[in-house]
Tab-separated table of C-alpha atoms in Angstrom:
chain	number	residue	atom	x	y	z
A	1	UNK	CA	33.495	21.379	-1.805
A	2	UNK	CA	33.436	18.975	1.142
A	3	UNK	CA	30.052	18.783	1.626
A	4	UNK	CA	28.974	18.737	-2.389
A	5	UNK	CA	31.100	15.492	-2.037
A	6	UNK	CA	29.740	14.370	1.550
A	7	UNK	CA	26.102	15.163	-0.329
A	8	UNK	CA	26.870	12.771	-3.320
A	9	UNK	CA	28.042	10.216	-1.048
A	10	UNK	CA	25.095	10.117	1.267
A	11	UNK	CA	22.984	10.193	-2.006
A	12	UNK	CA	25.091	7.041	-3.128
A	13	UNK	CA	24.883	5.200	-0.139
A	14	UNK	CA	20.830	5.929	0.158
A	15	UNK	CA	20.242	4.861	-3.193
A	16	UNK	CA	21.916	0.998	-2.099
A	17	UNK	CA	20.463	0.921	0.823
A	18	UNK	CA	16.916	1.360	-0.791
A	19	UNK	CA	17.962	-1.319	-3.714
A	20	UNK	CA	19.074	-3.371	-1.104
A	21	UNK	CA	16.114	-3.222	1.387
A	22	UNK	CA	13.270	-2.304	-0.849
A	23	UNK	CA	11.157	-5.197	1.069
A	24	UNK	CA	12.250	-3.968	4.429
A	25	UNK	CA	11.203	-1.038	6.541
A	26	UNK	CA	13.795	2.021	6.197
A	27	UNK	CA	12.787	5.574	6.900
A	28	UNK	CA	14.613	8.773	5.216
A	29	UNK	CA	14.342	12.178	7.625
A	30	UNK	CA	14.986	15.604	6.122
A	31	UNK	CA	14.680	18.505	8.331
A	32	UNK	CA	15.503	21.831	9.262
A	33	UNK	CA	15.881	23.663	12.262
A	34	UNK	CA	17.352	26.368	14.363
A	35	UNK	CA	19.610	26.117	17.703
A	36	UNK	CA	21.291	28.365	19.760
A	37	UNK	CA	24.424	27.155	18.592
A	38	UNK	CA	23.281	27.819	14.646
A	39	UNK	CA	20.794	30.645	13.125
A	40	UNK	CA	19.722	27.167	11.225
A	41	UNK	CA	20.475	23.636	10.176
A	42	UNK	CA	19.587	21.212	7.415
A	43	UNK	CA	19.246	17.548	8.385
A	44	UNK	CA	19.760	13.969	6.234
A	45	UNK	CA	19.246	11.092	8.215
A	46	UNK	CA	18.422	7.117	6.928
A	47	UNK	CA	17.067	4.651	9.679
A	48	UNK	CA	17.077	0.786	8.578
A	49	UNK	CA	14.461	-1.126	11.294
A	50	UNK	CA	15.935	-4.434	11.590
A	51	UNK	CA	13.192	-5.668	13.499
A	52	UNK	CA	10.989	-4.369	16.544
A	53	UNK	CA	13.419	-4.093	19.086
A	54	UNK	CA	16.746	-2.916	16.719
A	55	UNK	CA	16.753	0.615	14.730
A	56	UNK	CA	20.362	1.882	13.542
A	57	UNK	CA	21.342	4.130	10.906
A	58	UNK	CA	23.376	6.997	9.843
A	59	UNK	CA	22.772	11.017	9.980
A	60	UNK	CA	24.300	13.751	8.239
A	61	UNK	CA	24.081	17.917	10.145
A	62	UNK	CA	24.745	21.373	8.670
A	63	UNK	CA	24.532	24.432	10.432
A	64	UNK	CA	25.774	27.774	9.921
A	65	UNK	CA	26.917	28.906	13.223
A	66	UNK	CA	25.563	31.390	15.447
A	67	UNK	CA	27.160	30.695	18.959
A	68	UNK	CA	29.627	28.273	18.646
A	69	UNK	CA	33.375	27.533	19.834
A	70	UNK	CA	36.891	26.911	18.998
A	71	UNK	CA	39.447	26.314	21.659
A	72	UNK	CA	36.496	27.397	24.590
A	73	UNK	CA	36.316	30.675	22.457
A	74	UNK	CA	33.378	31.839	20.807
A	75	UNK	CA	33.041	32.075	16.722
A	76	UNK	CA	30.095	33.852	15.085
A	77	UNK	CA	30.820	33.149	11.379
A	78	UNK	CA	32.254	29.921	9.579
A	79	UNK	CA	30.688	26.738	9.006
A	80	UNK	CA	29.687	23.266	11.354
A	81	UNK	CA	28.709	19.631	10.247
A	82	UNK	CA	28.725	16.499	11.883
A	83	UNK	CA	28.193	12.980	10.922
A	84	UNK	CA	27.069	10.497	13.433
A	85	UNK	CA	25.502	7.143	13.646
A	86	UNK	CA	22.341	6.623	15.842
A	87	UNK	CA	21.028	3.418	17.596
A	88	UNK	CA	17.783	2.620	18.973
A	89	UNK	CA	16.614	-0.429	21.408
A	90	UNK	CA	13.321	-1.622	22.712
A	91	UNK	CA	13.910	-1.923	26.788
A	92	UNK	CA	10.250	-2.598	27.316
A	93	UNK	CA	6.727	-1.933	25.290
A	94	UNK	CA	3.047	-2.285	27.302
A	95	UNK	CA	0.200	-1.247	25.155
A	96	UNK	CA	1.095	2.050	24.209
A	97	UNK	CA	4.099	2.965	25.586
A	98	UNK	CA	7.460	2.135	24.493
A	99	UNK	CA	10.700	2.820	26.235
A	100	UNK	CA	13.785	2.705	24.399
A	101	UNK	CA	17.271	3.208	24.730
A	102	UNK	CA	19.812	5.273	22.750
A	103	UNK	CA	23.008	5.815	21.706
A	104	UNK	CA	24.529	7.755	18.890
A	105	UNK	CA	28.501	8.473	18.442
A	106	UNK	CA	29.609	11.245	16.145
A	107	UNK	CA	32.021	13.333	14.112
A	108	UNK	CA	31.920	17.338	13.901
A	109	UNK	CA	33.855	19.292	11.632
A	110	UNK	CA	33.442	23.228	12.301
A	111	UNK	CA	35.501	26.236	11.513
A	112	UNK	CA	35.835	30.203	12.187
A	113	UNK	CA	35.930	32.334	9.033
A	114	UNK	CA	38.672	35.060	9.352
A	115	UNK	CA	39.677	33.965	12.885
A	116	UNK	CA	42.246	36.642	13.282
A	117	UNK	CA	39.122	39.152	13.124
A	118	UNK	CA	40.712	41.704	10.884
A	119	UNK	CA	37.511	41.601	8.754
A	120	UNK	CA	38.773	39.982	6.080
A	121	UNK	CA	37.858	36.490	5.459
A	122	UNK	CA	41.476	35.720	4.364
A	123	UNK	CA	42.049	32.922	6.705
A	124	UNK	CA	39.872	29.430	8.721
A	125	UNK	CA	40.501	28.265	11.820
A	126	UNK	CA	39.227	24.688	11.664
A	127	UNK	CA	37.850	22.555	14.516
A	128	UNK	CA	37.572	19.031	15.157
A	129	UNK	CA	35.162	17.028	17.679
A	130	UNK	CA	34.276	13.861	18.840
A	131	UNK	CA	30.348	13.674	19.817
A	132	UNK	CA	28.444	10.847	21.634
A	133	UNK	CA	25.038	10.798	23.218
A	134	UNK	CA	23.328	8.175	25.813
A	135	UNK	CA	19.758	8.374	26.651
A	136	UNK	CA	16.124	6.949	27.491
A	137	UNK	CA	13.358	7.634	25.238
A	138	UNK	CA	9.827	7.345	25.715
A	139	UNK	CA	7.121	7.135	23.349
A	140	UNK	CA	3.326	7.212	23.544
A	141	UNK	CA	1.071	6.190	20.752
A	142	UNK	CA	-1.618	8.506	20.867
A	143	UNK	CA	-3.437	7.309	17.978
A	144	UNK	CA	-2.412	4.899	15.007
A	145	UNK	CA	-1.583	7.965	12.931
A	146	UNK	CA	0.123	10.733	16.212
A	147	UNK	CA	2.993	9.890	18.370
A	148	UNK	CA	4.395	11.403	21.276
A	149	UNK	CA	8.510	11.194	22.375
A	150	UNK	CA	9.939	12.492	25.304
A	151	UNK	CA	13.598	11.341	26.704
A	152	UNK	CA	16.543	12.033	28.769
A	153	UNK	CA	19.774	13.150	27.151
A	154	UNK	CA	23.346	12.812	28.250
A	155	UNK	CA	25.108	14.531	25.422
A	156	UNK	CA	29.039	14.907	25.478
A	157	UNK	CA	31.524	16.532	22.885
A	158	UNK	CA	35.281	16.482	22.957
A	159	UNK	CA	37.437	18.953	20.977
A	160	UNK	CA	40.595	16.835	19.425
A	161	UNK	CA	41.562	19.752	17.339
A	162	UNK	CA	43.346	22.295	17.220
A	163	UNK	CA	43.505	21.543	21.272
A	164	UNK	CA	41.669	18.969	23.440
A	165	UNK	CA	38.957	19.878	26.095
A	166	UNK	CA	35.243	18.802	27.048
A	167	UNK	CA	33.140	21.379	25.053
A	168	UNK	CA	29.873	19.976	27.347
A	169	UNK	CA	29.702	16.717	28.881
A	170	UNK	CA	27.404	14.821	30.658
A	171	UNK	CA	24.088	17.053	31.675
A	172	UNK	CA	21.313	16.081	31.596
A	173	UNK	CA	19.285	17.380	28.246
A	174	UNK	CA	15.316	16.764	27.755
A	175	UNK	CA	14.104	15.919	24.266
A	176	UNK	CA	10.341	15.629	22.997
A	177	UNK	CA	8.326	15.760	20.036
A	178	UNK	CA	5.101	15.105	17.970
A	179	UNK	CA	5.099	12.477	14.788
A	180	UNK	CA	2.138	12.271	12.628
A	181	UNK	CA	1.100	9.829	9.292
A	182	UNK	CA	0.216	12.445	6.697
A	183	UNK	CA	-0.173	9.443	4.052
A	184	UNK	CA	0.718	5.660	3.598
A	185	UNK	CA	4.581	6.803	2.896
A	186	UNK	CA	4.540	10.206	4.334
A	187	UNK	CA	4.880	10.997	8.185
A	188	UNK	CA	5.754	15.022	9.309
A	189	UNK	CA	7.759	15.732	12.791
A	190	UNK	CA	8.665	18.345	15.131
A	191	UNK	CA	11.016	17.841	17.898
A	192	UNK	CA	13.557	19.846	19.995
A	193	UNK	CA	15.943	19.474	22.756
A	194	UNK	CA	16.772	21.467	25.886
A	195	UNK	CA	19.175	21.372	28.708
A	196	UNK	CA	22.220	22.974	30.817
A	197	UNK	CA	25.190	22.487	29.315
A	198	UNK	CA	28.931	22.769	31.002
A	199	UNK	CA	32.296	22.541	29.787
A	200	UNK	CA	35.863	24.049	29.439
A	201	UNK	CA	35.574	24.945	33.036
A	202	UNK	CA	32.434	27.314	32.659
A	203	UNK	CA	34.165	28.887	29.116
A	204	UNK	CA	31.694	27.346	26.607
A	205	UNK	CA	28.205	26.721	26.320
A	206	UNK	CA	25.717	27.237	29.800
A	207	UNK	CA	22.785	26.179	27.934
A	208	UNK	CA	21.783	24.516	24.912
A	209	UNK	CA	18.258	24.234	22.755
A	210	UNK	CA	17.244	23.055	19.480
A	211	UNK	CA	14.432	22.820	17.161
A	212	UNK	CA	13.860	20.776	14.120
A	213	UNK	CA	10.963	20.180	11.562
A	214	UNK	CA	10.709	17.767	8.732
A	215	UNK	CA	9.369	15.045	6.770
A	216	UNK	CA	9.850	11.041	6.624
A	217	UNK	CA	9.661	9.084	3.718
A	218	UNK	CA	8.910	5.521	4.158
A	219	UNK	CA	11.262	3.010	1.909
A	220	UNK	CA	9.779	0.056	0.617
A	221	UNK	CA	7.263	-1.535	2.969
A	222	UNK	CA	4.379	1.321	4.100
A	223	UNK	CA	5.203	2.854	7.271
A	224	UNK	CA	3.869	0.568	10.789
A	225	UNK	CA	2.944	2.602	14.000
A	226	UNK	CA	7.298	2.185	14.675
A	227	UNK	CA	8.135	4.261	11.645
A	228	UNK	CA	6.396	6.901	14.470
A	229	UNK	CA	9.386	6.474	16.939
A	230	UNK	CA	11.176	9.865	17.015
A	231	UNK	CA	14.583	9.827	17.893
A	232	UNK	CA	17.017	13.219	19.142
A	233	UNK	CA	19.362	14.785	16.543
A	234	UNK	CA	22.354	16.745	18.068
């Protein structure tokens, strides 16, 4: 029920933004992926290119847990979704190479089904966490239609309920991806993140990886080379 309400809310927001910014450069990403945390994940994101230097938006992601933690204890069956607000800004640009700064605050909800491990799905242990990413992204315009992205991120997740602890924090992760202008209004992309992780005195993740593929739709104006710029997802 919560997921349906969230998706309906996001749909209403997207509709409003489309109406208000029909003449501006805005993009919507729809993606699917997998990671060492989730068997699969789905992603919906909206981004608005304020000008050549700034891009802001929101992103919602839902995952089917494979290896996540609550109170530093692993869970394999439950739910996980997050809501975040990505922001990127240009630091420098020369010829076909662009360097951007990237920030993403967010909030994550997840839970364990059958936390007492009695084989009966009669209870649920919920967890809440604050998320934050900061990093540097390099985008290289290989052609007018093809863009290569790479960068370094410092991701942090701090669980605030049912206990307080750093689930993982500040270890460098590496990101990369490709985006291609497939039609005047459509961009296809692949992207991923990988790197070490540390948290809860070594009781949670040791390594993180994720991969995602998706389609980007342009709202309003036709895509420009700025529309090909990729940002990482949680």
